[in-house]
mmCIF file of C-alpha atoms in Angstrom:
data_model
loop_
_atom_site.group_PDB
_atom_site.id
_atom_site.type_symbol
_atom_site.label_atom_id
_atom_site.label_comp_id
_atom_site.label_asym_id
_atom_site.label_seq_id
_atom_site.Cartn_x
_atom_site.Cartn_y
_atom_site.Cartn_z
ATOM 1 C CA UNK A 1 69.029 57.552 90.209
ATOM 2 C CA UNK A 2 70.284 59.150 93.400
ATOM 3 C CA UNK A 3 70.998 55.849 95.255
ATOM 4 C CA UNK A 4 72.501 53.788 92.495
ATOM 5 C CA UNK A 5 76.186 54.038 93.858
ATOM 6 C CA UNK A 6 75.411 54.130 97.426
ATOM 7 C CA UNK A 7 76.061 50.325 97.929
ATOM 8 C CA UNK A 8 79.879 51.162 97.562
ATOM 9 C CA UNK A 9 79.598 53.108 100.769
ATOM 10 C CA UNK A 10 78.118 50.237 102.887
ATOM 11 C CA UNK A 11 81.196 49.142 104.598
ATOM 12 C CA UNK A 12 82.009 52.524 106.057
ATOM 13 C CA UNK A 13 78.466 52.818 107.265
ATOM 14 C CA UNK A 14 78.662 49.501 108.970
ATOM 15 C CA UNK A 15 81.859 50.174 110.669
ATOM 16 C CA UNK A 16 80.100 53.151 112.405
ATOM 17 C CA UNK A 17 77.899 50.766 114.482
ATOM 18 C CA UNK A 18 74.413 49.042 114.163
ATOM 19 C CA UNK A 19 72.107 51.955 115.230
ATOM 20 C CA UNK A 20 70.366 54.199 112.872
ATOM 21 C CA UNK A 21 72.476 56.473 110.695
ATOM 22 C CA UNK A 22 71.566 59.997 110.246
ATOM 23 C CA UNK A 23 72.050 61.611 106.985
ATOM 24 C CA UNK A 24 73.555 64.929 108.144
ATOM 25 C CA UNK A 25 74.243 66.061 104.576
ATOM 26 C CA UNK A 26 72.375 65.772 101.435
ATOM 27 C CA UNK A 27 74.102 63.268 98.745
ATOM 28 C CA UNK A 28 76.255 65.274 96.396
ATOM 29 C CA UNK A 29 75.027 64.929 92.910
ATOM 30 C CA UNK A 30 77.147 64.930 89.627
ATOM 31 C CA UNK A 31 76.101 68.113 87.809
ATOM 32 C CA UNK A 32 76.880 66.448 84.548
ATOM 33 C CA UNK A 33 75.360 63.031 84.881
ATOM 34 C CA UNK A 34 72.974 63.528 87.882
ATOM 35 C CA UNK A 35 74.470 60.394 89.725
ATOM 36 C CA UNK A 36 75.352 60.420 93.336
ATOM 37 C CA UNK A 37 79.002 60.932 93.942
ATOM 38 C CA UNK A 38 80.982 58.630 96.120
ATOM 39 C CA UNK A 39 83.102 59.636 99.133
ATOM 40 C CA UNK A 40 86.552 60.470 97.680
ATOM 41 C CA UNK A 41 88.410 58.027 100.123
ATOM 42 C CA UNK A 42 90.844 56.994 97.418
ATOM 43 C CA UNK A 43 92.439 59.631 95.033
ATOM 44 C CA UNK A 44 94.489 59.179 91.898
ATOM 45 C CA UNK A 45 97.144 61.070 89.912
ATOM 46 C CA UNK A 46 95.141 63.000 87.362
ATOM 47 C CA UNK A 47 98.034 62.620 84.885
ATOM 48 C CA UNK A 48 98.180 59.029 85.170
ATOM 49 C CA UNK A 49 94.417 57.726 85.711
ATOM 50 C CA UNK A 50 94.677 54.424 83.958
ATOM 51 C CA UNK A 51 97.314 52.253 82.434
ATOM 52 C CA UNK A 52 96.784 51.375 78.763
ATOM 53 C CA UNK A 53 96.201 47.767 79.664
ATOM 54 C CA UNK A 54 93.405 48.770 81.645
ATOM 55 C CA UNK A 55 91.425 49.859 78.703
ATOM 56 C CA UNK A 56 92.779 47.418 76.092
ATOM 57 C CA UNK A 57 93.135 44.308 78.351
ATOM 58 C CA UNK A 58 90.452 41.903 79.522
ATOM 59 C CA UNK A 59 90.147 40.218 76.129
ATOM 60 C CA UNK A 60 89.591 36.976 77.961
ATOM 61 C CA UNK A 61 86.416 38.135 79.785
ATOM 62 C CA UNK A 62 83.540 35.934 78.455
ATOM 63 C CA UNK A 63 79.889 36.915 77.912
ATOM 64 C CA UNK A 64 78.891 34.367 80.745
ATOM 65 C CA UNK A 65 81.117 36.244 83.266
ATOM 66 C CA UNK A 66 79.783 39.650 82.520
ATOM 67 C CA UNK A 67 76.124 38.086 82.841
ATOM 68 C CA UNK A 68 77.096 36.567 86.173
ATOM 69 C CA UNK A 69 78.515 40.203 87.327
ATOM 70 C CA UNK A 70 75.304 41.743 86.076
ATOM 71 C CA UNK A 71 73.082 39.011 88.058
ATOM 72 C CA UNK A 72 75.464 39.624 91.136
ATOM 73 C CA UNK A 73 74.490 43.419 90.998
ATOM 74 C CA UNK A 74 70.875 42.785 90.548
ATOM 75 C CA UNK A 75 71.171 45.095 87.383
ATOM 76 C CA UNK A 76 68.315 45.722 85.018
ATOM 77 C CA UNK A 77 70.791 44.599 82.102
ATOM 78 C CA UNK A 78 70.987 41.156 83.397
ATOM 79 C CA UNK A 79 67.696 40.433 81.726
ATOM 80 C CA UNK A 80 67.690 43.032 78.928
ATOM 81 C CA UNK A 81 67.892 42.061 75.170
ATOM 82 C CA UNK A 82 68.071 44.738 72.548
ATOM 83 C CA UNK A 83 65.739 44.250 69.624
ATOM 84 C CA UNK A 84 67.771 46.653 67.470
ATOM 85 C CA UNK A 85 70.813 44.168 67.705
ATOM 86 C CA UNK A 86 68.902 40.757 66.972
ATOM 87 C CA UNK A 87 67.870 40.441 70.669
ATOM 88 C CA UNK A 88 71.365 39.960 71.776
ATOM 89 C CA UNK A 89 71.605 40.170 75.700
ATOM 90 C CA UNK A 90 73.375 43.249 77.207
ATOM 91 C CA UNK A 91 76.233 41.030 78.519
ATOM 92 C CA UNK A 92 76.830 39.764 74.725
ATOM 93 C CA UNK A 93 76.642 43.251 73.420
ATOM 94 C CA UNK A 94 79.201 44.483 76.098
ATOM 95 C CA UNK A 95 81.687 41.771 75.557
ATOM 96 C CA UNK A 96 81.247 41.301 71.608
ATOM 97 C CA UNK A 97 81.212 45.155 70.778
ATOM 98 C CA UNK A 98 83.961 45.989 73.185
ATOM 99 C CA UNK A 99 86.328 42.970 71.874
ATOM 100 C CA UNK A 100 85.374 44.075 68.311
ATOM 101 C CA UNK A 101 87.595 47.094 68.819
ATOM 102 C CA UNK A 102 90.066 45.671 71.372
ATOM 103 C CA UNK A 103 88.574 47.380 74.405
ATOM 104 C CA UNK A 104 88.151 45.784 77.661
ATOM 105 C CA UNK A 105 84.670 44.672 78.764
ATOM 106 C CA UNK A 106 85.610 45.509 82.309
ATOM 107 C CA UNK A 107 86.363 49.016 81.303
ATOM 108 C CA UNK A 108 83.046 49.169 79.473
ATOM 109 C CA UNK A 109 81.088 47.978 82.655
ATOM 110 C CA UNK A 110 82.745 50.994 84.521
ATOM 111 C CA UNK A 111 82.002 53.385 81.804
ATOM 112 C CA UNK A 112 78.349 52.259 81.868
ATOM 113 C CA UNK A 113 78.209 52.678 85.621
ATOM 114 C CA UNK A 114 79.614 56.032 85.477
ATOM 115 C CA UNK A 115 77.407 57.495 82.761
ATOM 116 C CA UNK A 116 74.084 55.713 83.631
ATOM 117 C CA UNK A 117 74.249 53.665 86.791
ATOM 118 C CA UNK A 118 72.686 50.697 84.787
ATOM 119 C CA UNK A 119 75.193 48.156 86.105
ATOM 120 C CA UNK A 120 73.978 48.427 89.532
ATOM 121 C CA UNK A 121 70.499 49.842 88.847
ATOM 122 C CA UNK A 122 67.165 47.627 88.726
ATOM 123 C CA UNK A 123 65.459 50.030 86.473
ATOM 124 C CA UNK A 124 65.934 51.000 82.719
ATOM 125 C CA UNK A 125 66.554 54.689 83.346
ATOM 126 C CA UNK A 126 69.307 56.050 80.900
ATOM 127 C CA UNK A 127 69.271 53.010 78.800
ATOM 128 C CA UNK A 128 69.275 54.905 75.669
ATOM 129 C CA UNK A 129 72.470 56.618 76.693
ATOM 130 C CA UNK A 130 74.222 53.982 78.582
ATOM 131 C CA UNK A 131 77.860 55.033 77.909
ATOM 132 C CA UNK A 132 77.152 58.906 77.371
ATOM 133 C CA UNK A 133 78.397 58.422 73.832
ATOM 134 C CA UNK A 134 77.339 61.179 71.533
ATOM 135 C CA UNK A 135 76.018 63.003 74.457
ATOM 136 C CA UNK A 136 78.245 66.221 74.918
ATOM 137 C CA UNK A 137 78.096 68.339 77.976
ATOM 138 C CA UNK A 138 76.790 71.400 76.042
ATOM 139 C CA UNK A 139 73.807 69.648 74.310
ATOM 140 C CA UNK A 140 71.622 66.655 74.031
ATOM 141 C CA UNK A 141 72.311 63.145 72.698
ATOM 142 C CA UNK A 142 72.787 62.435 69.103
ATOM 143 C CA UNK A 143 69.864 60.151 67.880
ATOM 144 C CA UNK A 144 71.961 57.898 65.847
ATOM 145 C CA UNK A 145 73.463 56.491 69.008
ATOM 146 C CA UNK A 146 70.245 56.029 70.939
ATOM 147 C CA UNK A 147 69.963 52.587 72.282
ATOM 148 C CA UNK A 148 71.884 50.161 74.433
ATOM 149 C CA UNK A 149 73.704 48.281 71.499
ATOM 150 C CA UNK A 150 74.486 51.525 69.613
ATOM 151 C CA UNK A 151 75.861 53.139 72.831
ATOM 152 C CA UNK A 152 78.249 50.068 73.560
ATOM 153 C CA UNK A 153 79.232 50.219 69.772
ATOM 154 C CA UNK A 154 79.842 53.877 69.815
ATOM 155 C CA UNK A 155 81.844 54.099 72.981
ATOM 156 C CA UNK A 156 83.968 51.285 71.902
ATOM 157 C CA UNK A 157 84.613 52.664 68.362
ATOM 158 C CA UNK A 158 85.457 56.120 69.529
ATOM 159 C CA UNK A 159 87.881 55.035 72.333
ATOM 160 C CA UNK A 160 89.538 52.739 69.593
ATOM 161 C CA UNK A 161 89.921 55.698 67.306
ATOM 162 C CA UNK A 162 91.483 57.779 70.154
ATOM 163 C CA UNK A 163 93.993 55.113 70.754
ATOM 164 C CA UNK A 164 94.727 54.578 67.126
ATOM 165 C CA UNK A 165 95.549 58.257 66.855
ATOM 166 C CA UNK A 166 97.748 57.924 69.969
ATOM 167 C CA UNK A 167 99.593 54.847 68.839
ATOM 168 C CA UNK A 168 100.431 56.781 65.573
ATOM 169 C CA UNK A 169 101.962 59.569 67.689
ATOM 170 C CA UNK A 170 98.999 61.927 66.791
ATOM 171 C CA UNK A 171 96.933 63.977 69.195
ATOM 172 C CA UNK A 172 93.435 62.740 69.651
ATOM 173 C CA UNK A 173 90.421 64.617 67.951
ATOM 174 C CA UNK A 174 90.195 67.196 70.679
ATOM 175 C CA UNK A 175 93.902 67.536 71.055
ATOM 176 C CA UNK A 176 94.820 65.359 73.787
ATOM 177 C CA UNK A 177 98.462 63.627 73.644
ATOM 178 C CA UNK A 178 100.849 61.999 75.953
ATOM 179 C CA UNK A 179 103.369 64.366 77.358
ATOM 180 C CA UNK A 180 101.517 67.315 76.233
ATOM 181 C CA UNK A 181 99.825 69.618 78.870
ATOM 182 C CA UNK A 182 96.183 70.525 78.134
ATOM 183 C CA UNK A 183 93.525 72.114 80.122
ATOM 184 C CA UNK A 184 90.447 70.223 81.143
ATOM 185 C CA UNK A 185 86.863 71.532 81.561
ATOM 186 C CA UNK A 186 87.431 71.755 85.468
ATOM 187 C CA UNK A 187 89.818 73.581 84.650
ATOM 188 C CA UNK A 188 92.927 71.604 85.429
ATOM 189 C CA UNK A 189 96.328 71.409 83.576
ATOM 190 C CA UNK A 190 96.856 67.831 82.869
ATOM 191 C CA UNK A 191 99.828 66.291 81.158
ATOM 192 C CA UNK A 192 98.906 62.646 80.303
ATOM 193 C CA UNK A 193 101.410 60.108 81.218
ATOM 194 C CA UNK A 194 99.601 57.180 79.358
ATOM 195 C CA UNK A 195 97.686 56.811 76.367
ATOM 196 C CA UNK A 196 94.781 55.544 78.340
ATOM 197 C CA UNK A 197 94.693 58.732 80.528
ATOM 198 C CA UNK A 198 94.681 60.868 77.255
ATOM 199 C CA UNK A 199 91.845 58.662 75.794
ATOM 200 C CA UNK A 200 89.717 59.168 78.950
ATOM 201 C CA UNK A 201 90.073 62.993 78.720
ATOM 202 C CA UNK A 202 89.045 63.123 75.175
ATOM 203 C CA UNK A 203 86.024 61.145 76.108
ATOM 204 C CA UNK A 204 85.245 62.996 79.314
ATOM 205 C CA UNK A 205 87.190 66.284 79.646
ATOM 206 C CA UNK A 206 86.833 66.574 83.406
ATOM 207 C CA UNK A 207 89.176 65.498 85.941
ATOM 208 C CA UNK A 208 86.545 65.211 88.606
ATOM 209 C CA UNK A 209 86.429 64.669 92.349
ATOM 210 C CA UNK A 210 88.784 61.682 92.722
ATOM 211 C CA UNK A 211 92.210 62.921 91.599
ATOM 212 C CA UNK A 212 94.706 64.166 94.043
ATOM 213 C CA UNK A 213 95.372 67.532 92.051
ATOM 214 C CA UNK A 214 92.754 70.177 91.185
ATOM 215 C CA UNK A 215 89.550 68.088 90.796
ATOM 216 C CA UNK A 216 86.019 69.459 91.391
ATOM 217 C CA UNK A 217 83.904 68.007 94.147
ATOM 218 C CA UNK A 218 80.510 68.375 92.147
ATOM 219 C CA UNK A 219 81.849 66.223 89.136
ATOM 220 C CA UNK A 220 82.751 62.634 88.840
ATOM 221 C CA UNK A 221 84.695 63.030 85.585
ATOM 222 C CA UNK A 222 87.377 60.713 84.228
ATOM 223 C CA UNK A 223 88.767 60.099 87.695
ATOM 224 C CA UNK A 224 85.328 58.306 88.488
ATOM 225 C CA UNK A 225 85.927 55.820 85.940
ATOM 226 C CA UNK A 226 89.072 54.768 87.575
ATOM 227 C CA UNK A 227 87.206 54.430 90.855
ATOM 228 C CA UNK A 228 84.705 52.261 89.557
ATOM 229 C CA UNK A 229 87.129 50.028 87.311
ATOM 230 C CA UNK A 230 89.257 49.179 90.281
ATOM 231 C CA UNK A 231 86.055 48.431 92.398
ATOM 232 C CA UNK A 232 84.750 46.146 89.849
ATOM 233 C CA UNK A 233 88.153 44.608 89.050
ATOM 234 C CA UNK A 234 88.264 43.291 92.467
ATOM 235 C CA UNK A 235 84.531 42.467 92.869
ATOM 236 C CA UNK A 236 84.480 39.398 90.450
ATOM 237 C CA UNK A 237 86.866 36.581 89.622
ATOM 238 C CA UNK A 238 87.786 37.679 86.045
ATOM 239 C CA UNK A 239 90.700 35.409 85.495
ATOM 240 C CA UNK A 240 94.144 36.227 84.391
ATOM 241 C CA UNK A 241 93.846 36.221 80.504
ATOM 242 C CA UNK A 242 96.542 33.689 80.247
ATOM 243 C CA UNK A 243 94.625 31.666 77.677
ATOM 244 C CA UNK A 244 95.036 34.538 75.016
ATOM 245 C CA UNK A 245 93.252 37.439 73.299
ATOM 246 C CA UNK A 246 89.999 37.435 71.153
ATOM 247 C CA UNK A 247 90.498 39.071 67.759
ATOM 248 C CA UNK A 248 87.562 40.241 65.761
ATOM 249 C CA UNK A 249 89.755 40.216 62.603
ATOM 250 C CA UNK A 250 90.305 36.523 62.729
ATOM 251 C CA UNK A 251 86.993 35.714 64.617
ATOM 252 C CA UNK A 252 88.995 33.561 67.091
ATOM 253 C CA UNK A 253 91.062 33.794 70.371
ATOM 254 C CA UNK A 254 94.781 33.885 69.687
ATOM 255 C CA UNK A 255 97.147 32.268 72.059
ATOM 256 C CA UNK A 256 99.822 34.357 73.980
ATOM 257 C CA UNK A 257 102.250 35.624 71.273
ATOM 258 C CA UNK A 258 99.943 35.218 68.545
ATOM 259 C CA UNK A 259 99.655 37.894 65.987
ATOM 260 C CA UNK A 260 96.932 39.544 63.660
ATOM 261 C CA UNK A 261 97.033 42.022 60.950
ATOM 262 C CA UNK A 262 93.824 44.081 61.799
ATOM 263 C CA UNK A 263 91.271 44.513 59.359
ATOM 264 C CA UNK A 264 90.551 47.950 60.574
ATOM 265 C CA UNK A 265 94.083 49.644 59.786
ATOM 266 C CA UNK A 266 96.356 46.758 58.509
ATOM 267 C CA UNK A 267 98.639 47.175 61.418
ATOM 268 C CA UNK A 268 100.015 44.189 63.267
ATOM 269 C CA UNK A 269 99.166 43.404 66.911
ATOM 270 C CA UNK A 270 100.508 40.700 69.148
ATOM 271 C CA UNK A 271 98.730 39.095 72.248
ATOM 272 C CA UNK A 272 100.167 39.695 75.449
ATOM 273 C CA UNK A 273 99.971 37.444 78.528
ATOM 274 C CA UNK A 274 97.702 40.038 80.101
ATOM 275 C CA UNK A 275 94.964 39.544 77.317
ATOM 276 C CA UNK A 276 95.739 42.762 75.591
ATOM 277 C CA UNK A 277 97.416 43.433 72.273
ATOM 278 C CA UNK A 278 100.492 45.315 71.716
ATOM 279 C CA UNK A 279 100.161 48.825 69.910
ATOM 280 C CA UNK A 280 99.986 48.416 66.188
ATOM 281 C CA UNK A 281 103.075 48.449 64.097
ATOM 282 C CA UNK A 282 103.486 48.229 60.468
ATOM 283 C CA UNK A 283 106.014 45.293 60.738
ATOM 284 C CA UNK A 284 105.076 41.815 61.784
ATOM 285 C CA UNK A 285 106.525 40.880 65.088
ATOM 286 C CA UNK A 286 109.352 38.275 64.769
ATOM 287 C CA UNK A 287 108.025 36.122 67.741
ATOM 288 C CA UNK A 288 104.511 35.189 66.337
ATOM 289 C CA UNK A 289 103.588 31.644 67.355
ATOM 290 C CA UNK A 290 100.649 31.977 64.950
ATOM 291 C CA UNK A 291 99.611 34.590 62.644
ATOM 292 C CA UNK A 292 96.673 35.986 60.585
ATOM 293 C CA UNK A 293 98.058 38.256 57.954
ATOM 294 C CA UNK A 294 96.205 39.811 55.197
ATOM 295 C CA UNK A 295 96.108 37.626 52.011
ATOM 296 C CA UNK A 296 97.356 38.553 48.485
ATOM 297 C CA UNK A 297 94.496 37.990 45.846
ATOM 298 C CA UNK A 298 95.302 37.807 42.299
ATOM 299 C CA UNK A 299 91.712 37.976 41.504
ATOM 300 C CA UNK A 300 91.177 41.287 43.175
ATOM 301 C CA UNK A 301 94.710 42.641 42.498
ATOM 302 C CA UNK A 302 95.177 43.438 46.239
ATOM 303 C CA UNK A 303 95.491 42.048 49.648
ATOM 304 C CA UNK A 304 92.578 41.491 51.841
ATOM 305 C CA UNK A 305 91.950 40.759 55.577
ATOM 306 C CA UNK A 306 91.695 37.493 57.289
ATOM 307 C CA UNK A 307 88.299 35.703 56.787
ATOM 308 C CA UNK A 308 87.772 37.514 53.527
ATOM 309 C CA UNK A 309 86.112 35.098 50.990
ATOM 310 C CA UNK A 310 86.816 35.518 47.155
ATOM 311 C CA UNK A 311 85.594 33.575 44.104
ATOM 312 C CA UNK A 312 88.774 32.905 42.091
ATOM 313 C CA UNK A 313 89.056 34.109 38.499
ATOM 314 C CA UNK A 314 91.263 30.988 37.961
ATOM 315 C CA UNK A 315 89.013 28.262 39.025
ATOM 316 C CA UNK A 316 85.717 30.024 39.627
ATOM 317 C CA UNK A 317 85.783 28.351 43.214
ATOM 318 C CA UNK A 318 85.382 30.142 46.440
ATOM 319 C CA UNK A 319 88.359 30.591 48.947
ATOM 320 C CA UNK A 320 88.813 32.026 52.195
ATOM 321 C CA UNK A 321 91.998 33.932 53.587
ATOM 322 C CA UNK A 322 93.095 31.941 56.721
ATOM 323 C CA UNK A 323 95.779 31.387 59.066
ATOM 324 C CA UNK A 324 99.442 32.282 57.905
ATOM 325 C CA UNK A 325 97.957 34.136 54.891
ATOM 326 C CA UNK A 326 96.946 30.746 53.166
ATOM 327 C CA UNK A 327 93.953 30.566 50.916
ATOM 328 C CA UNK A 328 91.371 27.674 51.964
ATOM 329 C CA UNK A 329 88.825 26.138 50.063
ATOM 330 C CA UNK A 330 85.415 27.540 50.997
ATOM 331 C CA UNK A 331 82.694 26.019 48.950
ATOM 332 C CA UNK A 332 79.924 26.858 51.112
ATOM 333 C CA UNK A 333 80.543 30.552 51.231
ATOM 334 C CA UNK A 334 78.146 31.745 48.502
ATOM 335 C CA UNK A 335 75.099 29.895 50.428
ATOM 336 C CA UNK A 336 76.272 30.170 54.081
ATOM 337 C CA UNK A 337 78.501 33.298 54.005
ATOM 338 C CA UNK A 338 81.238 31.270 56.034
ATOM 339 C CA UNK A 339 84.202 29.220 55.134
ATOM 340 C CA UNK A 340 86.658 27.041 57.278
ATOM 341 C CA UNK A 341 87.883 29.932 59.385
ATOM 342 C CA UNK A 342 84.489 31.455 60.029
ATOM 343 C CA UNK A 343 82.035 34.012 58.783
ATOM 344 C CA UNK A 344 83.395 35.741 55.848
ATOM 345 C CA UNK A 345 84.584 39.219 56.571
ATOM 346 C CA UNK A 346 83.910 40.255 52.944
ATOM 347 C CA UNK A 347 82.767 38.512 49.900
ATOM 348 C CA UNK A 348 83.805 38.981 46.385
ATOM 349 C CA UNK A 349 81.978 37.144 43.658
ATOM 350 C CA UNK A 350 83.024 37.007 40.060
#
């Protein structure tokens, strides 16, 4: 565990010459995670650690790209498949579960490395607590979140919950909010400028060693997430995201300016050219090039999200909620669980 992050220091060592390098000081170990801390050669503003699109962007990133990145880093995760999640690969789980909550897979890779070093480790140490989700500083990990797939799901879901609260103008579960000063565990007095920064401190309430102000030198904290994110962002050709945004609600990739009414909270989100969605709004954006709204069902007496399959009381036939809120014939839904726009989000038989 002590050497997992040391590859990031190689350029500095090589610049010193080709002779043997004496380790004059013992490596500094993060007192919370047990990981080796990096040299703080770059420091960030603790009030603005990350931009919102750093956490919600990257929706164009594919499983193949993440798999290649893991292989590039000789990661144990490059060959891992989670039996609890249908033997899906680590890359597939990182991409699918992150995108299910409109969280960036690139951010998730940085989070995994900060919490467990698994992205750059060739061993399975810390696999069960890969993202540190459900593992508070003051106690052990919650058993319900044990396992790699569960850790990715937990981390992405919790972060989305924080952002949902912040989008609605509320503070997060632990009281973090944009423009409101709050003390971290370092302690430091932080006034988040971005929602992403407030969400980071909700997840890990430490500034750590890589911020300009106040941080501790014995803890990586939330500032380390920014360090690793920036390094990973430039270490692989992830693309630009101009092709669109993947939406779990519609089960498809929307083009830029495409819109979807989320199945989780019924709020409208529009795809940006960065590959991220806009913050949720109750009104449908006026510039949507294509949209997936909820569909009104007379059979159920209410509206339901895109991809929902319903057996109509009028003709006993199955239909699926599709693009532009239109019901489409879905005769195979009762046997295959899917219709013309993909797997049924929910199924309602007579």
